[in-house]
PDB file of C-alpha atoms in Angstrom:
ATOM      1  CA  MET Y   1      -4.530   3.817 -22.361  1.00  0.00           C
ATOM      2  CA  LEU Y   2      -2.500   2.758 -25.436  1.00  0.00           C
ATOM      3  CA  PHE Y   3       0.202   0.409 -24.885  1.00  0.00           C
ATOM      4  CA  LYS Y   4       3.634   0.679 -26.102  1.00  0.00           C
ATOM      5  CA  ASN Y   5       3.765  -0.223 -29.916  1.00  0.00           C
ATOM      6  CA  THR Y   6       0.477  -1.398 -30.209  1.00  0.00           C
ATOM      7  CA  ASN Y   7      -2.495   1.080 -30.903  1.00  0.00           C
ATOM      8  CA  LYS Y   8      -4.716  -1.335 -28.621  1.00  0.00           C
ATOM      9  CA  VAL Y   9      -6.563   0.556 -26.160  1.00  0.00           C
ATOM     10  CA  VAL Y  10      -6.812  -1.324 -23.008  1.00  0.00           C
ATOM     11  CA  SER Y  11      -9.238  -0.327 -20.043  1.00  0.00           C
ATOM     12  CA  GLY Y  12      -8.511   0.069 -16.608  1.00  0.00           C
ATOM     13  CA  ILE Y  13     -10.226   0.595 -13.163  1.00  0.00           C
ATOM     14  CA  PHE Y  14      -9.178   4.054 -11.836  1.00  0.00           C
ATOM     15  CA  LEU Y  15      -8.726   4.682  -7.561  1.00  0.00           C
ATOM     16  CA  THR Y  16      -8.780   8.451  -5.921  1.00  0.00           C
ATOM     17  CA  PHE Y  17      -6.614   8.145  -2.830  1.00  0.00           C
ATOM     18  CA  SER Y  18      -5.744  10.733  -0.508  1.00  0.00           C
ATOM     19  CA  GLY Y  19      -2.185  11.579  -0.984  1.00  0.00           C
ATOM     20  CA  ASN Y  20      -0.798   8.178  -1.074  1.00  0.00           C
ATOM     21  CA  CYS Y  21      -1.364   7.262  -4.578  1.00  0.00           C
ATOM     22  CA  LYS Y  22       2.173   6.227  -4.845  1.00  0.00           C
ATOM     23  CA  GLU Y  23       2.680   4.192  -1.743  1.00  0.00           C
ATOM     24  CA  ALA Y  24      -0.569   2.374  -2.842  1.00  0.00           C
ATOM     25  CA  LEU Y  25       0.087   1.862  -6.881  1.00  0.00           C
ATOM     26  CA  THR Y  26       3.604   0.609  -5.252  1.00  0.00           C
ATOM     27  CA  PHE Y  27       1.550  -1.620  -3.284  1.00  0.00           C
ATOM     28  CA  TYR Y  28      -0.100  -2.992  -6.206  1.00  0.00           C
ATOM     29  CA  HIS Y  29       3.321  -3.682  -8.493  1.00  0.00           C
ATOM     30  CA  SER Y  30       4.541  -5.468  -5.501  1.00  0.00           C
ATOM     31  CA  CYS Y  31       1.282  -7.724  -5.706  1.00  0.00           C
ATOM     32  CA  PHE Y  32       0.366  -7.992  -9.903  1.00  0.00           C
ATOM     33  CA  GLY Y  33       4.594  -6.856 -11.283  1.00  0.00           C
ATOM     34  CA  GLY Y  34       3.993  -4.481 -14.536  1.00  0.00           C
ATOM     35  CA  THR Y  35       4.953  -1.128 -15.111  1.00  0.00           C
ATOM     36  CA  LEU Y  36       4.465   1.690 -12.533  1.00  0.00           C
ATOM     37  CA  HIS Y  37       4.266   5.178 -14.470  1.00  0.00           C
ATOM     38  CA  PHE Y  38       3.361   8.454 -11.712  1.00  0.00           C
ATOM     39  CA  ASP Y  39       3.230  12.308 -13.029  1.00  0.00           C
ATOM     40  CA  THR Y  40       2.750  14.639 -10.449  1.00  0.00           C
ATOM     41  CA  PHE Y  41       2.715  18.221 -10.050  1.00  0.00           C
ATOM     42  CA  THR Y  42       6.184  20.245 -10.024  1.00  0.00           C
ATOM     43  CA  LYS Y  43       5.424  22.438  -7.089  1.00  0.00           C
ATOM     44  CA  LYS Y  44       4.014  22.372  -3.857  1.00  0.00           C
ATOM     45  CA  LEU Y  45       0.242  22.892  -3.459  1.00  0.00           C
ATOM     46  CA  GLN Y  46      -1.332  24.199  -0.429  1.00  0.00           C
ATOM     47  CA  ASP Y  47      -3.335  21.145   1.826  1.00  0.00           C
ATOM     48  CA  PHE Y  48      -0.961  18.073   0.217  1.00  0.00           C
ATOM     49  CA  PRO Y  49       2.576  17.631   2.616  1.00  0.00           C
ATOM     50  CA  LYS Y  50       3.987  16.204  -0.470  1.00  0.00           C
ATOM     51  CA  ASN Y  51       3.611  16.977  -4.311  1.00  0.00           C
ATOM     52  CA  PRO Y  52       0.480  14.779  -4.992  1.00  0.00           C
ATOM     53  CA  VAL Y  53       0.356  12.394  -8.054  1.00  0.00           C
ATOM     54  CA  THR Y  54      -1.752  14.086 -10.745  1.00  0.00           C
ATOM     55  CA  PHE Y  55      -2.158  10.637 -12.872  1.00  0.00           C
ATOM     56  CA  GLY Y  56      -0.237   7.578 -11.594  1.00  0.00           C
ATOM     57  CA  SER Y  57      -1.100   3.689 -13.835  1.00  0.00           C
ATOM     58  CA  LEU Y  58       0.424   0.403 -12.937  1.00  0.00           C
ATOM     59  CA  ILE Y  59      -0.090  -2.027 -16.568  1.00  0.00           C
ATOM     60  CA  SER Y  60       0.562  -5.579 -15.745  1.00  0.00           C
ATOM     61  CA  LYS Y  61      -0.707  -8.700 -17.715  1.00  0.00           C
ATOM     62  CA  TYR Y  62      -2.843  -9.048 -14.825  1.00  0.00           C
ATOM     63  CA  ILE Y  63      -4.810  -5.957 -14.979  1.00  0.00           C
ATOM     64  CA  VAL Y  64      -4.387  -2.214 -15.269  1.00  0.00           C
ATOM     65  CA  ILE Y  65      -5.242   0.496 -12.315  1.00  0.00           C
ATOM     66  CA  HIS Y  66      -4.801   4.722 -12.700  1.00  0.00           C
ATOM     67  CA  GLY Y  67      -5.213   6.590  -9.871  1.00  0.00           C
ATOM     68  CA  SER Y  68      -4.983  10.064  -8.549  1.00  0.00           C
ATOM     69  CA  ASP Y  69      -4.822  12.039  -5.090  1.00  0.00           C
ATOM     70  CA  LEU Y  70      -6.729  14.601  -6.441  1.00  0.00           C
ATOM     71  CA  VAL Y  71     -10.247  14.300  -5.046  1.00  0.00           C
ATOM     72  CA  ALA Y  72     -13.379  15.525  -6.007  1.00  0.00           C
ATOM     73  CA  ASP Y  73     -14.703  17.898  -4.452  1.00  0.00           C
ATOM     74  CA  GLU Y  74     -17.060  16.211  -2.413  1.00  0.00           C
ATOM     75  CA  GLY Y  75     -13.673  14.519  -1.049  1.00  0.00           C
ATOM     76  CA  ARG Y  76     -12.816  10.884  -0.927  1.00  0.00           C
ATOM     77  CA  ILE Y  77     -15.901   8.774   0.106  1.00  0.00           C
ATOM     78  CA  ILE Y  78     -15.188   4.845   0.734  1.00  0.00           C
ATOM     79  CA  GLY Y  79     -18.656   2.799  -0.412  1.00  0.00           C
ATOM     80  CA  ASN Y  80     -19.877  -0.755  -0.440  1.00  0.00           C
ATOM     81  CA  HIS Y  81     -21.008  -0.029  -4.208  1.00  0.00           C
ATOM     82  CA  LEU Y  82     -17.860  -0.658  -6.037  1.00  0.00           C
ATOM     83  CA  SER Y  83     -15.414  -3.630  -6.249  1.00  0.00           C
ATOM     84  CA  VAL Y  84     -12.148  -4.606  -8.227  1.00  0.00           C
ATOM     85  CA  PHE Y  85     -13.184  -7.869  -9.494  1.00  0.00           C
ATOM     86  CA  LEU Y  86     -10.231 -10.329 -10.804  1.00  0.00           C
ATOM     87  CA  MET Y  87     -10.717 -13.475 -12.152  1.00  0.00           C
ATOM     88  CA  CYS Y  88      -7.920 -15.420 -10.896  1.00  0.00           C
ATOM     89  CA  GLU Y  89      -5.730 -18.450 -13.081  1.00  0.00           C
ATOM     90  CA  ASN Y  90      -6.885 -20.846 -10.127  1.00  0.00           C
ATOM     91  CA  ILE Y  91      -7.001 -21.260  -6.336  1.00  0.00           C
ATOM     92  CA  VAL Y  92      -2.760 -21.105  -5.670  1.00  0.00           C
ATOM     93  CA  TYR Y  93      -2.491 -17.957  -7.653  1.00  0.00           C
ATOM     94  CA  ARG Y  94      -5.935 -16.282  -5.890  1.00  0.00           C
ATOM     95  CA  ASN Y  95      -4.175 -17.509  -2.054  1.00  0.00           C
ATOM     96  CA  LEU Y  96      -1.038 -15.872  -3.317  1.00  0.00           C
ATOM     97  CA  LEU Y  97      -3.019 -12.355  -3.713  1.00  0.00           C
ATOM     98  CA  VAL Y  98      -4.733 -12.737  -1.024  1.00  0.00           C
ATOM     99  CA  ASP Y  99      -1.582 -13.375   1.313  1.00  0.00           C
ATOM    100  CA  LYS Y 100      -0.505 -10.692  -1.032  1.00  0.00           C
ATOM    101  CA  LEU Y 101      -3.584  -8.062  -0.847  1.00  0.00           C
ATOM    102  CA  ALA Y 102      -4.115  -8.696   3.027  1.00  0.00           C
ATOM    103  CA  SER Y 103      -0.630  -8.202   4.199  1.00  0.00           C
ATOM    104  CA  ASN Y 104      -1.067  -5.230   5.715  1.00  0.00           C
ATOM    105  CA  HIS Y 105      -4.383  -5.243   6.822  1.00  0.00           C
ATOM    106  CA  ASP Y 106      -5.719  -6.558   9.759  1.00  0.00           C
ATOM    107  CA  HIS Y 107      -9.431  -7.177   8.840  1.00  0.00           C
ATOM    108  CA  PHE Y 108      -9.114  -9.974   7.235  1.00  0.00           C
ATOM    109  CA  PRO Y 109      -8.209 -13.496   8.677  1.00  0.00           C
ATOM    110  CA  LYS Y 110      -5.435 -15.299   7.369  1.00  0.00           C
ATOM    111  CA  ARG Y 111      -7.536 -18.422   6.397  1.00  0.00           C
ATOM    112  CA  HIS Y 112      -8.015 -19.242   2.612  1.00  0.00           C
ATOM    113  CA  HIS Y 113     -11.880 -20.302   1.122  1.00  0.00           C
ATOM    114  CA  ASP Y 114     -11.032 -23.160  -0.855  1.00  0.00           C
ATOM    115  CA  LEU Y 115     -14.242 -24.034  -1.712  1.00  0.00           C
ATOM    116  CA  GLN Y 116     -15.698 -20.444  -2.773  1.00  0.00           C
ATOM    117  CA  LYS Y 117     -15.680 -19.269  -6.314  1.00  0.00           C
ATOM    118  CA  LEU Y 118     -16.147 -15.825  -5.083  1.00  0.00           C
ATOM    119  CA  ILE Y 119     -14.370 -14.219  -1.785  1.00  0.00           C
ATOM    120  CA  GLU Y 120     -14.292 -10.445  -1.466  1.00  0.00           C
ATOM    121  CA  ILE Y 121     -11.249  -8.971   0.870  1.00  0.00           C
ATOM    122  CA  SER Y 122     -10.565  -5.412   1.844  1.00  0.00           C
ATOM    123  CA  ASP Y 123      -6.830  -4.488   1.422  1.00  0.00           C
ATOM    124  CA  ALA Y 124      -4.961  -1.517   3.361  1.00  0.00           C
ATOM    125  CA  TYR Y 125      -6.766   1.034   1.478  1.00  0.00           C
ATOM    126  CA  ASP Y 126      -9.792   0.579   1.824  1.00  0.00           C
ATOM    127  CA  VAL Y 127     -10.333  -1.570  -1.911  1.00  0.00           C
ATOM    128  CA  LYS Y 128     -12.468  -4.080  -2.011  1.00  0.00           C
ATOM    129  CA  TRP Y 129     -11.661  -6.948  -4.506  1.00  0.00           C
ATOM    130  CA  LEU Y 130     -13.648  -9.616  -5.351  1.00  0.00           C
ATOM    131  CA  LEU Y 131     -11.626 -13.023  -6.419  1.00  0.00           C
ATOM    132  CA  ALA Y 132     -12.614 -16.003  -8.636  1.00  0.00           C
ATOM    133  CA  ILE Y 133     -11.689 -18.444  -9.873  1.00  0.00           C
ATOM    134  CA  SER Y 134     -14.126 -20.232 -12.339  1.00  0.00           C
ATOM    135  CA  CYS Y 135     -14.439 -24.109 -10.435  1.00  0.00           C
ATOM    136  CA  VAL Y 136     -13.841 -25.347  -7.479  1.00  0.00           C
ATOM    137  CA  MET Y 137     -11.593 -28.658  -6.628  1.00  0.00           C
ATOM    138  CA  GLN Y 138     -13.669 -30.395  -4.275  1.00  0.00           C
ATOM    139  CA  PRO Y 139     -11.571 -32.645  -1.703  1.00  0.00           C
TER     140      PRO Y 139
END
């Protein structure tokens, strides 16, 4: 994707959702800020309750996330082989992200792991996040 007013190409992650792409990217927007964009089908498609998102994007200063409601022929398969890695500026920022990403998910305890350089959480959309900090302050 090219950012406005630049020729800079920026890599991002692409996530496939099962009919809730707009909801999920809007949720990530509440976590990371930035700009949202959605392209949808103009006509209703069979087997979709509403017009699916063909391509959506969230571009923030922290992360670029693209997504779609269109799933491959074999369907959406949740696995443990892929996680979104994000290097956090500090423990305070990471704890804020943990609170936001886990806010509507019951499987992550609401305690923070301040002494760990890397923690993993899953959000309500079954996306696994690895949140890292470069150094840990000892008490």
